[in-house]
Amino acid sequence: FELLPSPSPIQAVVVPGNERCISVCQYLRNVGMFDVYPIRTPTVTRGKERIRIILHSHNNEDEIRGLITMMLDFLRQLLVTPNCLKLKAKL
């Protein structure tokens, strides 16, 4: 997973694989109530699927830390239990 460099409020984290990218976004939207979007193949090159994050002036530091924490927790869980995609996405 990779945070792509960006000087703008639009940030992207590479999460390879359409299914994995969608699952992470669904988890962040359903559980964390974060407004993130999957950018999938064929829009981007296979293996470069990403989560689109838009930061706004009304987002505070706690919200951003919460997003990062939830994303890292979910991605760590994927590394430990790859079959958890469908289960977590439904939460």
mmCIF file of C-alpha atoms in Angstrom, residues 8-64:
data_model
loop_
_atom_site.group_PDB
_atom_site.id
_atom_site.type_symbol
_atom_site.label_atom_id
_atom_site.label_comp_id
_atom_site.label_asym_id
_atom_site.label_seq_id
_atom_site.Cartn_x
_atom_site.Cartn_y
_atom_site.Cartn_z
ATOM 1 C CA SER A 8 -3.653 19.102 -3.105
ATOM 2 C CA PRO A 9 -6.442 18.195 -0.678
ATOM 3 C CA ILE A 10 -7.176 15.179 -2.889
ATOM 4 C CA GLN A 11 -5.092 12.275 -1.628
ATOM 5 C CA ALA A 12 -4.811 8.713 -2.882
ATOM 6 C CA VAL A 13 -3.710 5.494 -1.231
ATOM 7 C CA VAL A 14 -2.884 2.629 -3.586
ATOM 8 C CA VAL A 15 -4.729 -0.550 -2.566
ATOM 9 C CA PRO A 16 -4.030 -3.085 -5.338
ATOM 10 C CA GLY A 17 -6.979 -5.120 -6.614
ATOM 11 C CA ASN A 18 -10.513 -3.971 -7.359
ATOM 12 C CA GLU A 19 -12.119 -6.209 -4.732
ATOM 13 C CA ARG A 20 -9.674 -5.185 -1.999
ATOM 14 C CA CYS A 21 -9.987 -1.486 -2.852
ATOM 15 C CA ILE A 22 -13.791 -1.650 -2.833
ATOM 16 C CA SER A 23 -13.819 -3.567 0.472
ATOM 17 C CA VAL A 24 -11.590 -1.048 2.208
ATOM 18 C CA CYS A 25 -13.766 1.828 0.964
ATOM 19 C CA GLN A 26 -16.988 0.096 2.021
ATOM 20 C CA TYR A 27 -15.557 -0.529 5.476
ATOM 21 C CA LEU A 28 -14.425 3.081 5.875
ATOM 22 C CA ARG A 29 -17.788 4.375 4.626
ATOM 23 C CA ASN A 30 -20.036 1.984 6.580
ATOM 24 C CA VAL A 31 -18.148 1.760 9.867
ATOM 25 C CA GLY A 32 -16.163 4.980 9.980
ATOM 26 C CA MET A 33 -18.619 7.179 8.079
ATOM 27 C CA PHE A 34 -15.749 8.488 5.925
ATOM 28 C CA ASP A 35 -16.535 9.753 2.430
ATOM 29 C CA VAL A 36 -13.912 7.842 0.417
ATOM 30 C CA TYR A 37 -14.139 6.348 -3.064
ATOM 31 C CA PRO A 38 -12.482 3.419 -4.850
ATOM 32 C CA ILE A 39 -10.737 4.247 -8.116
ATOM 33 C CA ARG A 40 -10.573 0.922 -9.949
ATOM 34 C CA THR A 41 -9.336 -0.773 -13.070
ATOM 35 C CA PRO A 42 -9.881 0.108 -15.942
ATOM 36 C CA THR A 43 -9.813 3.769 -14.792
ATOM 37 C CA VAL A 44 -6.302 3.155 -13.454
ATOM 38 C CA THR A 45 -3.723 0.528 -14.380
ATOM 39 C CA ARG A 46 -4.267 -2.931 -12.884
ATOM 40 C CA GLY A 47 -2.388 -3.116 -9.588
ATOM 41 C CA LYS A 48 -2.650 0.665 -9.074
ATOM 42 C CA GLU A 49 -6.252 0.747 -7.798
ATOM 43 C CA ARG A 50 -6.586 3.387 -5.122
ATOM 44 C CA ILE A 51 -8.727 4.992 -2.477
ATOM 45 C CA ARG A 52 -9.564 8.626 -3.189
ATOM 46 C CA ILE A 53 -9.631 10.804 -0.085
ATOM 47 C CA ILE A 54 -10.643 14.444 -0.170
ATOM 48 C CA LEU A 55 -9.631 16.572 2.789
ATOM 49 C CA HIS A 56 -11.751 19.635 3.572
ATOM 50 C CA SER A 57 -11.136 22.678 5.725
ATOM 51 C CA HIS A 58 -13.823 21.452 8.139
ATOM 52 C CA ASN A 59 -11.983 18.151 8.778
ATOM 53 C CA ASN A 60 -10.204 18.288 12.103
ATOM 54 C CA GLU A 61 -7.074 16.474 13.193
ATOM 55 C CA ASP A 62 -9.029 13.823 15.138
ATOM 56 C CA GLU A 63 -11.081 12.936 12.056
ATOM 57 C CA ILE A 64 -7.971 12.547 9.935
#
